[in-house]
């Protein structure tokens, strides 16, 4: 089974701190995604990447950046955390179209971030 | 842009009953997939079922089936013989196959199965 591992399950940070959320997948998936989950809003896409060093903005990229230096790792960075970034963050990965099993996202367990 | 709407924030049924979760979507695309994902309490999101838009036949996975009405842009999930383990948040999601394969999610429905 594909595994998507998020490095921290729970984090508590102070306003203004730089925050790194790490995500690693172990099945050679090309696509990786960062979503934010808030009650009543579902999941909203922050950034995604379809290849190493490639990134695309999602629907709510403001206040976030990402890094993908290796195929298996996709990092979400909050340059200066704010209280409105308190949320659950979900990482996901998938194969690119054309490959068997493509188009199905596999999710990590989530990282619950609280910014005080 | 595509949008997905789940109009039922919460639902509750008794064990062994059948329950239907609603989902509507809006798109001008013709080539897409629709999904239902399940997120159990404090556990990770998993795929329940997937429907290709070009297929007229409704997808089925054991006790889970969908009613896909393409013209009405409706995609409901039916859970038969519900079990306590079905208690979870359920998300409907849309994927446009043109361009990047990203999921657009609905707001979610919190389903509780009561003993």
XYZ file of N, CA and C in Angstrom:
693
model
N 0.834 -1.191 0.000
C 0.000 0.000 0.000
C 0.875 1.249 0.000
N 0.356 2.256 -0.705
C 1.030 3.545 -0.688
C 0.930 4.142 0.699
N 2.030 4.694 1.150
C 1.992 5.380 2.420
C 2.387 6.835 2.233
N 1.591 7.697 2.814
C 1.900 9.115 2.851
C 2.073 9.475 4.310
N 3.253 9.916 4.652
C 3.583 10.174 6.046
C 3.783 11.658 6.275
N 3.059 12.182 7.229
C 3.244 13.580 7.630
C 4.008 13.592 8.942
N 5.035 14.423 8.990
C 6.016 14.321 10.067
C 5.445 14.633 11.448
N 4.511 15.551 11.533
C 3.987 15.948 12.839
C 2.480 15.815 12.851
N 1.946 15.163 13.856
C 0.503 15.015 13.966
C -0.137 16.252 14.617
N 0.572 16.787 15.593
C 0.085 17.981 16.293
C 1.245 18.958 16.466
N 0.974 20.239 16.165
C 1.979 21.272 16.393
C 1.308 22.478 17.037
N 2.043 23.118 17.941
C 1.600 24.383 18.514
C 2.713 25.396 18.293
N 2.390 26.494 17.630
C 3.376 27.514 17.294
C 2.877 28.889 17.726
N 3.803 29.814 17.789
C 3.477 31.202 18.141
C 3.318 32.039 16.874
N 2.507 33.045 16.960
C 2.348 33.995 15.850
C 3.708 34.531 15.445
N 3.948 34.529 14.125
C 5.199 35.049 13.595
C 6.276 34.004 13.393
N 6.090 32.811 13.946
C 7.082 31.761 13.776
C 7.043 31.203 12.354
N 8.167 30.676 11.909
C 8.229 29.972 10.629
C 7.921 28.506 10.911
N 7.016 27.948 10.129
C 6.558 26.590 10.368
C 6.790 25.741 9.129
N 7.323 24.552 9.354
C 7.535 23.592 8.277
C 6.663 22.365 8.529
N 5.873 22.005 7.526
C 5.120 20.757 7.572
C 5.684 19.859 6.483
N 6.106 18.662 6.912
C 6.777 17.755 5.972
C 5.868 16.600 5.595
N 6.005 16.188 4.350
C 5.216 15.070 3.838
C 6.103 14.200 2.961
N 6.049 12.896 3.198
C 6.857 11.956 2.421
C 5.964 10.828 1.940
N 6.092 10.473 0.662
C 5.367 9.315 0.122
C 6.377 8.317 -0.423
N 5.989 7.042 -0.370
C 6.968 5.982 -0.634
C 6.664 5.163 -1.879
N 5.813 5.692 -2.765
C 5.457 4.867 -3.933
C 5.688 5.579 -5.257
N 6.630 6.473 -5.302
C 7.059 7.038 -6.583
C 5.937 7.816 -7.291
N 5.072 8.452 -6.522
C 4.010 9.247 -7.117
C 4.555 10.554 -7.661
N 4.054 10.949 -8.837
C 4.487 12.204 -9.424
C 3.820 13.416 -8.761
N 2.533 13.281 -8.460
C 1.756 14.424 -7.970
C 1.709 14.439 -6.448
N 1.863 15.613 -5.893
C 1.694 15.782 -4.454
C 0.920 17.067 -4.188
N 0.161 17.045 -3.096
C -0.797 18.116 -2.822
C -0.759 18.480 -1.335
N -1.041 19.743 -1.052
C -1.320 20.189 0.310
C -2.704 20.811 0.341
N -3.528 20.263 1.246
C -4.871 20.782 1.469
C -4.976 21.291 2.902
N -5.914 22.191 3.076
C -6.255 22.682 4.409
C -7.715 22.300 4.652
N -7.993 21.726 5.855
C -9.339 21.281 6.190
C -9.885 22.092 7.345
N -11.011 22.739 7.122
C -11.685 23.528 8.156
C -13.155 23.130 8.214
N -13.738 23.076 9.407
C -15.160 22.685 9.537
C -16.066 23.572 8.694
N -16.964 22.918 7.968
C -17.922 23.643 7.143
C -17.388 24.123 5.807
N -16.073 23.995 5.630
C -15.453 24.440 4.367
C -14.873 23.282 3.577
N -14.842 22.113 4.146
C -14.263 20.973 3.464
C -12.751 21.112 3.354
N -12.207 20.589 2.277
C -10.765 20.679 2.023
C -10.534 21.673 0.900
N -9.574 22.540 1.132
C -9.216 23.525 0.109
C -7.749 23.373 -0.265
N -7.476 23.437 -1.555
C -6.132 23.185 -2.060
C -5.248 24.407 -1.881
N -4.088 24.191 -1.260
C -3.142 25.283 -1.033
C -2.135 25.341 -2.181
N -1.429 24.249 -2.391
C -0.439 24.128 -3.447
C -0.406 22.683 -3.911
N 0.052 22.471 -5.130
C 0.335 21.126 -5.583
C 1.577 21.127 -6.459
N 2.085 19.927 -6.675
C 3.309 19.761 -7.444
C 3.167 18.513 -8.297
N 3.522 18.610 -9.568
C 3.419 17.455 -10.447
C 4.795 16.920 -10.842
N 5.843 17.502 -10.277
C 7.184 17.009 -10.566
C 8.154 17.697 -9.616
N 9.343 17.139 -9.532
C 10.376 17.738 -8.684
C 10.620 19.184 -9.108
N 10.704 20.039 -8.123
C 10.957 21.471 -8.302
C 9.824 22.212 -9.014
N 8.737 21.528 -9.309
C 7.587 22.186 -9.932
C 6.521 22.405 -8.876
N 5.850 23.547 -8.951
C 4.775 23.825 -8.018
C 3.735 24.694 -8.701
N 2.506 24.511 -8.252
C 1.403 25.304 -8.785
C 0.552 25.791 -7.618
N 0.075 27.004 -7.695
C -0.812 27.514 -6.659
C -2.178 26.848 -6.758
N -2.728 26.595 -5.588
C -4.091 26.110 -5.524
C -5.057 27.261 -5.328
N -6.084 27.007 -4.546
C -7.125 28.011 -4.362
C -6.822 29.018 -3.258
N -5.990 28.625 -2.283
C -5.713 29.518 -1.145
C -4.212 29.537 -0.828
N -3.361 30.000 -1.749
C -1.912 29.954 -1.519
C -1.358 31.068 -0.628
N -2.157 32.080 -0.359
C -1.636 33.249 0.359
C -1.155 32.867 1.755
N 0.053 33.278 2.067
C 0.629 32.989 3.376
C 1.389 31.675 3.447
N 1.436 30.958 2.338
C 2.102 29.653 2.289
C 3.110 29.614 1.142
N 4.094 28.757 1.293
C 4.963 28.404 0.183
C 5.253 26.909 0.297
N 5.849 26.343 -0.749
C 6.134 24.911 -0.760
C 7.517 24.670 -1.341
N 7.983 23.459 -1.089
C 9.270 23.042 -1.634
C 9.184 21.571 -2.001
N 9.694 21.265 -3.191
C 9.779 19.865 -3.598
C 11.135 19.648 -4.252
N 12.112 19.320 -3.447
C 13.475 19.080 -3.914
C 13.696 17.636 -4.326
N 12.923 16.732 -3.759
C 12.986 15.317 -4.113
C 11.575 14.825 -4.420
N 11.504 13.813 -5.239
C 10.197 13.338 -5.708
C 9.313 12.895 -4.546
N 9.910 12.301 -3.534
C 9.104 11.717 -2.467
C 8.704 12.706 -1.378
N 9.230 13.917 -1.420
C 9.030 14.829 -0.297
C 8.440 16.158 -0.758
N 7.408 16.598 -0.046
C 6.743 17.858 -0.390
C 6.494 18.612 0.915
N 7.112 19.770 1.041
C 7.055 20.522 2.288
C 6.173 21.742 2.144
N 5.401 22.010 3.154
C 4.579 23.222 3.223
C 5.213 24.156 4.244
N 5.372 25.402 3.861
C 6.060 26.377 4.713
C 5.135 27.561 4.996
N 5.026 27.874 6.275
C 4.335 29.090 6.687
C 5.423 30.058 7.122
N 5.678 31.059 6.327
C 6.812 31.959 6.564
C 6.661 32.724 7.880
N 5.455 33.135 8.194
C 5.184 33.872 9.429
C 3.771 33.484 9.873
N 3.700 32.488 10.745
C 2.403 31.915 11.093
C 1.479 32.961 11.720
N 0.206 32.838 11.370
C -0.810 33.717 11.949
C -1.934 32.859 12.520
N -2.715 33.459 13.412
C -3.759 32.690 14.086
C -4.790 32.137 13.097
N -5.001 32.823 11.978
C -5.972 32.311 11.009
C -5.446 31.146 10.180
N -4.226 30.729 10.459
C -3.689 29.524 9.836
C -3.810 28.306 10.755
N -4.450 28.483 11.889
C -4.791 27.344 12.738
C -5.762 26.465 11.978
N -5.380 25.190 11.776
C -6.179 24.321 10.918
C -5.592 22.927 10.913
N -6.298 22.021 10.210
C -5.764 20.702 9.900
C -5.204 20.763 8.482
N -3.986 20.271 8.332
C -3.329 20.257 7.024
C -3.145 18.812 6.570
N -3.614 18.552 5.357
C -3.549 17.214 4.788
C -2.666 17.206 3.550
N -1.763 16.250 3.528
C -0.924 16.017 2.364
C -1.496 14.831 1.603
N -1.349 14.844 0.284
C -1.818 13.727 -0.529
C -0.884 13.546 -1.715
N -0.927 12.353 -2.304
C -0.134 12.104 -3.500
C -0.919 11.230 -4.454
N -0.499 11.257 -5.726
C -1.157 10.425 -6.735
C -0.223 10.206 -7.909
N -0.542 9.171 -8.671
C 0.176 8.919 -9.910
C -0.329 9.859 -10.990
N 0.496 10.139 -11.946
C 0.060 10.978 -13.044
C -0.833 10.184 -13.987
N -1.670 10.887 -14.713
C -2.611 10.243 -15.628
C -1.879 9.357 -16.623
N -2.477 8.234 -16.899
C -1.894 7.298 -17.856
C -1.264 6.103 -17.189
N -0.942 6.254 -15.927
C -0.373 5.129 -15.197
C -1.483 4.387 -14.453
N -1.322 3.102 -14.304
C -2.320 2.295 -13.614
C -2.536 2.794 -12.195
N -3.798 3.039 -11.835
C -4.091 3.554 -10.511
C -4.050 5.052 -10.419
N -3.914 5.703 -11.571
C -3.824 7.162 -11.568
C -5.141 7.788 -11.123
N -5.076 9.035 -10.754
C -6.233 9.863 -10.439
C -6.870 9.558 -9.097
N -6.294 8.697 -8.316
C -6.784 8.455 -6.958
C -5.766 9.040 -5.998
N -6.203 9.985 -5.174
C -5.306 10.578 -4.193
C -5.242 9.710 -2.941
N -4.020 9.534 -2.432
C -3.804 8.878 -1.153
C -3.375 9.939 -0.157
N -4.022 9.945 0.993
C -3.813 11.008 1.968
C -2.963 10.561 3.146
N -2.267 11.517 3.735
C -1.613 11.314 5.012
C -2.614 11.476 6.146
N -2.139 11.263 7.365
C -3.012 11.301 8.538
C -3.371 12.710 8.970
N -2.657 13.699 8.454
C -2.974 15.084 8.799
C -2.067 15.648 9.868
N -1.885 16.954 9.821
C -1.130 17.677 10.845
C -2.027 18.784 11.373
N -2.325 18.700 12.647
C -3.191 19.731 13.243
C -2.316 20.830 13.829
N -2.389 22.000 13.226
C -1.561 23.131 13.631
C -2.395 24.143 14.411
N -1.891 24.509 15.573
C -2.490 25.581 16.357
C -1.489 26.718 16.456
N -1.926 27.914 16.066
C -1.073 29.097 16.158
C -1.629 30.012 17.238
N -0.812 30.272 18.244
C -1.256 31.072 19.397
C -0.815 32.523 19.280
N -14.683 27.662 -12.967
C -14.185 26.838 -11.872
C -15.278 25.865 -11.422
N -14.805 24.709 -10.967
C -15.763 23.709 -10.510
C -16.117 23.953 -9.045
N -17.344 23.637 -8.700
C -17.772 23.688 -7.297
C -18.501 22.403 -6.958
N -18.401 22.004 -5.703
C -19.061 20.808 -5.199
C -19.834 21.202 -3.950
N -21.095 20.785 -3.878
C -21.953 21.179 -2.761
C -22.546 19.958 -2.077
N -22.331 19.867 -0.780
C -22.974 18.844 0.034
C -23.906 19.584 0.979
N -25.181 19.380 0.824
C -26.171 20.201 1.527
C -26.550 19.668 2.896
N -26.021 18.501 3.249
C -26.359 17.882 4.543
C -25.130 17.932 5.459
N -25.033 18.880 6.358
C -23.853 18.944 7.233
C -23.743 17.734 8.150
N -24.892 17.224 8.615
C -24.888 16.091 9.534
C -26.061 15.171 9.226
N -25.813 13.864 9.431
C -26.865 12.869 9.320
C -26.635 11.817 10.390
N -27.743 11.195 10.780
C -27.654 10.165 11.806
C -28.690 9.089 11.503
N -28.261 7.829 11.510
C -29.185 6.713 11.275
C -28.862 5.593 12.248
N -29.788 4.637 12.319
C -29.568 3.461 13.149
C -28.790 2.413 12.360
N -28.039 1.642 13.108
C -27.287 0.536 12.516
C -28.222 -0.342 11.703
N -27.720 -0.805 10.548
C -28.419 -1.685 9.611
C -29.358 -0.933 8.658
N -29.594 0.340 8.914
C -30.433 1.110 7.995
C -29.635 1.512 6.753
N -30.368 1.954 5.747
C -29.766 2.491 4.538
C -29.786 4.015 4.601
N -28.700 4.629 4.175
C -28.603 6.086 4.229
C -28.048 6.597 2.905
N -28.542 7.745 2.483
C -28.085 8.356 1.235
C -27.555 9.756 1.503
N -26.335 9.989 1.058
C -25.697 11.298 1.196
C -25.736 11.999 -0.151
N -26.092 13.260 -0.132
C -26.283 14.012 -1.369
C -25.051 14.823 -1.753
N -24.892 15.008 -3.050
C -23.806 15.820 -3.568
C -24.223 16.364 -4.930
N -24.028 17.629 -5.139
C -24.201 18.219 -6.472
C -22.934 18.952 -6.842
N -22.712 19.100 -8.126
C -21.492 19.751 -8.585
C -21.816 20.619 -9.785
N -20.919 21.515 -10.062
C -21.120 22.413 -11.192
C -19.842 22.430 -12.023
N -19.966 22.119 -13.297
C -18.821 22.132 -14.184
C -19.298 22.279 -15.619
N -18.424 22.805 -16.452
C -18.686 22.850 -17.878
C -17.840 21.821 -18.614
N -17.052 21.065 -17.851
C -16.198 20.044 -18.428
C -16.990 18.788 -18.743
N -16.454 17.971 -19.645
C -17.135 16.729 -20.009
C -16.359 15.493 -19.566
N -15.074 15.670 -19.279
C -14.219 14.538 -18.943
C -13.743 14.692 -17.506
N -14.375 13.962 -16.609
C -14.044 14.135 -15.191
C -14.364 12.868 -14.415
N -13.853 12.841 -13.195
C -14.189 11.787 -12.246
C -14.887 12.409 -11.043
N -15.663 11.594 -10.378
C -16.274 11.971 -9.110
C -15.903 10.931 -8.062
N -15.745 11.388 -6.850
C -15.285 10.523 -5.768
C -16.106 10.752 -4.503
N -16.154 9.706 -3.701
C -16.530 9.852 -2.297
C -15.347 9.359 -1.456
N -14.947 10.222 -0.532
C -13.911 9.878 0.432
C -14.531 9.854 1.832
N -13.948 9.015 2.678
C -14.411 8.856 4.061
C -13.274 9.206 5.000
N -13.588 9.974 6.039
C -12.589 10.320 7.050
C -13.136 9.922 8.421
N -12.749 8.741 8.917
C -13.212 8.324 10.252
C -12.639 9.242 11.324
N -13.240 9.274 12.502
C -12.739 10.148 13.574
C -11.268 9.888 13.873
N -10.468 10.936 13.791
C -9.036 10.875 14.112
C -8.263 9.881 13.250
N -8.799 9.587 12.080
C -8.100 8.667 11.184
C -8.009 9.263 9.796
N -7.240 8.598 8.959
C -6.976 9.269 7.722
C -8.024 9.052 6.658
N -8.028 9.938 5.704
C -8.986 9.962 4.619
C -8.747 8.772 3.698
N -9.813 8.053 3.373
C -9.674 6.925 2.470
C -10.739 6.992 1.385
N -10.415 6.443 0.234
C -11.329 6.420 -0.892
C -12.435 5.405 -0.647
N -13.670 5.833 -0.886
C -14.810 4.920 -0.794
C -15.175 4.387 -2.173
N -15.330 5.307 -3.130
C -15.831 4.900 -4.432
C -15.506 5.984 -5.453
N -15.356 5.574 -6.699
C -15.025 6.500 -7.783
C -15.942 6.238 -8.977
N -16.307 7.309 -9.660
C -17.175 7.212 -10.838
C -16.562 8.005 -11.983
N -16.379 7.355 -13.117
C -15.927 8.052 -14.310
C -17.134 8.654 -15.009
N -17.046 9.901 -15.414
C -18.200 10.598 -15.983
C -18.679 9.962 -17.285
N -17.769 9.334 -18.028
C -18.155 8.758 -19.316
C -18.913 7.438 -19.160
N -18.909 6.887 -17.948
C -19.603 5.617 -17.716
C -21.035 5.875 -17.261
N -21.969 5.252 -17.923
C -23.368 5.414 -17.530
C -23.719 4.550 -16.326
N -23.043 3.421 -16.202
C -23.344 2.517 -15.095
C -22.839 3.101 -13.788
N -23.682 3.033 -12.760
C -23.302 3.536 -11.448
C -22.284 2.611 -10.795
N -21.279 3.225 -10.157
C -20.258 2.435 -9.476
C -20.811 1.824 -8.192
N -20.275 0.646 -7.874
C -20.669 -0.068 -6.648
C -19.429 -0.681 -6.023
N -19.345 -0.575 -4.700
C -18.281 -1.215 -3.926
C -18.910 -1.803 -2.676
N -19.228 -3.103 -2.758
C -19.828 -3.790 -1.610
C -21.102 -3.073 -1.158
N -21.139 -2.550 0.040
C -22.356 -1.910 0.553
C -22.525 -0.467 0.078
N -21.541 0.039 -0.654
C -21.555 1.427 -1.104
C -21.893 1.489 -2.596
N -22.812 2.345 -2.951
C -23.144 2.545 -4.350
C -23.462 4.017 -4.569
N -23.380 4.423 -5.818
C -23.665 5.814 -6.149
C -24.837 5.887 -7.112
N -25.487 7.034 -7.097
C -26.496 7.371 -8.089
C -25.972 8.592 -8.837
N -25.434 8.345 -10.015
C -24.797 9.386 -10.820
C -25.788 9.873 -11.863
N -26.197 11.104 -11.736
C -27.123 11.728 -12.674
C -26.360 12.868 -13.367
N -25.790 12.545 -14.525
C -24.888 13.490 -15.172
C -25.591 14.766 -15.599
N -26.768 14.642 -16.176
C -27.477 15.831 -16.652
C -27.849 16.744 -15.484
N -28.206 16.151 -14.381
C -28.581 16.924 -13.196
C -27.370 17.322 -12.365
N -26.199 16.818 -12.725
C -24.971 17.066 -11.979
C -25.150 16.707 -10.506
N -25.598 15.495 -10.328
C -25.861 14.978 -8.997
C -25.101 13.670 -8.811
N -24.584 13.457 -7.606
C -23.747 12.279 -7.347
C -23.946 11.874 -5.901
N -24.953 11.083 -5.622
C -25.257 10.707 -4.248
C -24.636 9.359 -3.900
N -24.367 9.178 -2.624
C -23.773 7.942 -2.104
C -24.794 7.228 -1.249
N -25.034 5.962 -1.545
C -25.929 5.145 -0.747
C -25.115 4.114 0.027
N -25.353 4.064 1.320
C -24.714 3.066 2.170
C -25.813 2.120 2.653
N -25.708 0.878 2.276
C -26.691 -0.134 2.668
C -26.214 -0.872 3.905
N -27.191 -1.348 4.708
C -26.844 -2.128 5.895
C -25.734 -1.425 6.696
N -25.991 -0.201 7.085
C -24.950 0.616 7.710
C -24.401 -0.040 8.982
N -23.114 0.186 9.193
C -22.408 -0.391 10.334
C -21.797 0.716 11.184
N -21.498 0.385 12.440
C -20.928 1.391 13.339
C -19.636 1.968 12.764
N -18.893 1.140 12.070
C -17.639 1.597 11.480
C -17.812 2.562 10.315
N -19.040 2.760 9.878
C -19.301 3.741 8.816
C -19.362 5.159 9.366
N -19.372 5.303 10.668
C -19.370 6.629 11.279
C -18.116 7.378 10.847
N -18.316 8.548 10.215
C -17.186 9.287 9.647
C -17.689 10.575 9.005
N -16.738 11.417 8.619
C -17.018 12.514 7.691
C -16.910 11.957 6.286
N -17.874 12.308 5.447
C -17.855 11.879 4.060
C -17.750 13.112 3.163
N -16.791 13.038 2.258
C -16.558 14.147 1.336
C -16.788 13.691 -0.095
N -17.554 14.475 -0.806
C -17.722 14.320 -2.241
C -16.652 15.165 -2.926
N -16.089 14.677 -4.013
C -15.011 15.415 -4.661
C -15.056 15.234 -6.167
N -14.568 16.239 -6.879
C -14.585 16.315 -8.338
C -13.161 16.447 -8.838
N -12.850 15.749 -9.932
C -11.542 15.887 -10.564
C -11.719 16.103 -12.060
N -11.279 17.233 -12.552
C -11.275 17.505 -13.985
C -10.064 16.806 -14.593
N -10.277 16.012 -15.614
C -9.161 15.277 -16.201
C -8.374 16.096 -17.213
N -8.824 17.297 -17.515
C -8.039 18.212 -18.344
C -7.142 19.027 -17.419
N -5.844 18.993 -17.667
C -4.946 19.753 -16.806
C -4.549 18.971 -15.563
N -4.205 19.673 -14.528
C -3.725 19.041 -13.300
C -4.824 18.231 -12.629
N -4.472 17.058 -12.162
C -5.474 16.166 -11.544
C -5.622 16.475 -10.066
N -6.269 17.596 -9.801
C -6.491 17.986 -8.417
C -7.950 17.781 -8.056
N -8.204 17.515 -6.798
C -9.555 17.289 -6.317
C -10.156 18.586 -5.785
N -11.425 18.796 -6.133
C -12.213 19.880 -5.543
C -13.240 19.218 -4.642
N -13.258 19.602 -3.364
C -14.081 18.930 -2.372
C -15.337 19.714 -2.015
N -16.358 18.970 -1.602
C -17.510 19.574 -0.955
C -17.222 19.852 0.504
N -18.238 20.355 1.190
C -18.050 20.785 2.579
C -18.014 19.616 3.556
N -18.500 18.463 3.130
C -18.506 17.289 3.989
C -19.844 17.071 4.670
N -20.132 15.800 4.942
C -21.308 15.390 5.715
C -20.833 14.507 6.856
N -21.185 14.897 8.067
C -20.816 14.076 9.228
C -21.908 13.034 9.447
N -21.567 11.775 9.252
C -22.519 10.677 9.378
C -22.252 9.918 10.669
N -23.307 9.743 11.447
C -23.215 8.967 12.680
C -24.145 7.769 12.577
N -23.584 6.595 12.830
C -24.374 5.367 12.861
C -24.589 5.010 14.337
N -25.830 4.948 14.738
C -26.166 4.685 16.145
C -26.480 3.208 16.369
N -26.034 2.650 17.503
C -26.306 1.223 17.765
C -27.768 0.983 18.126
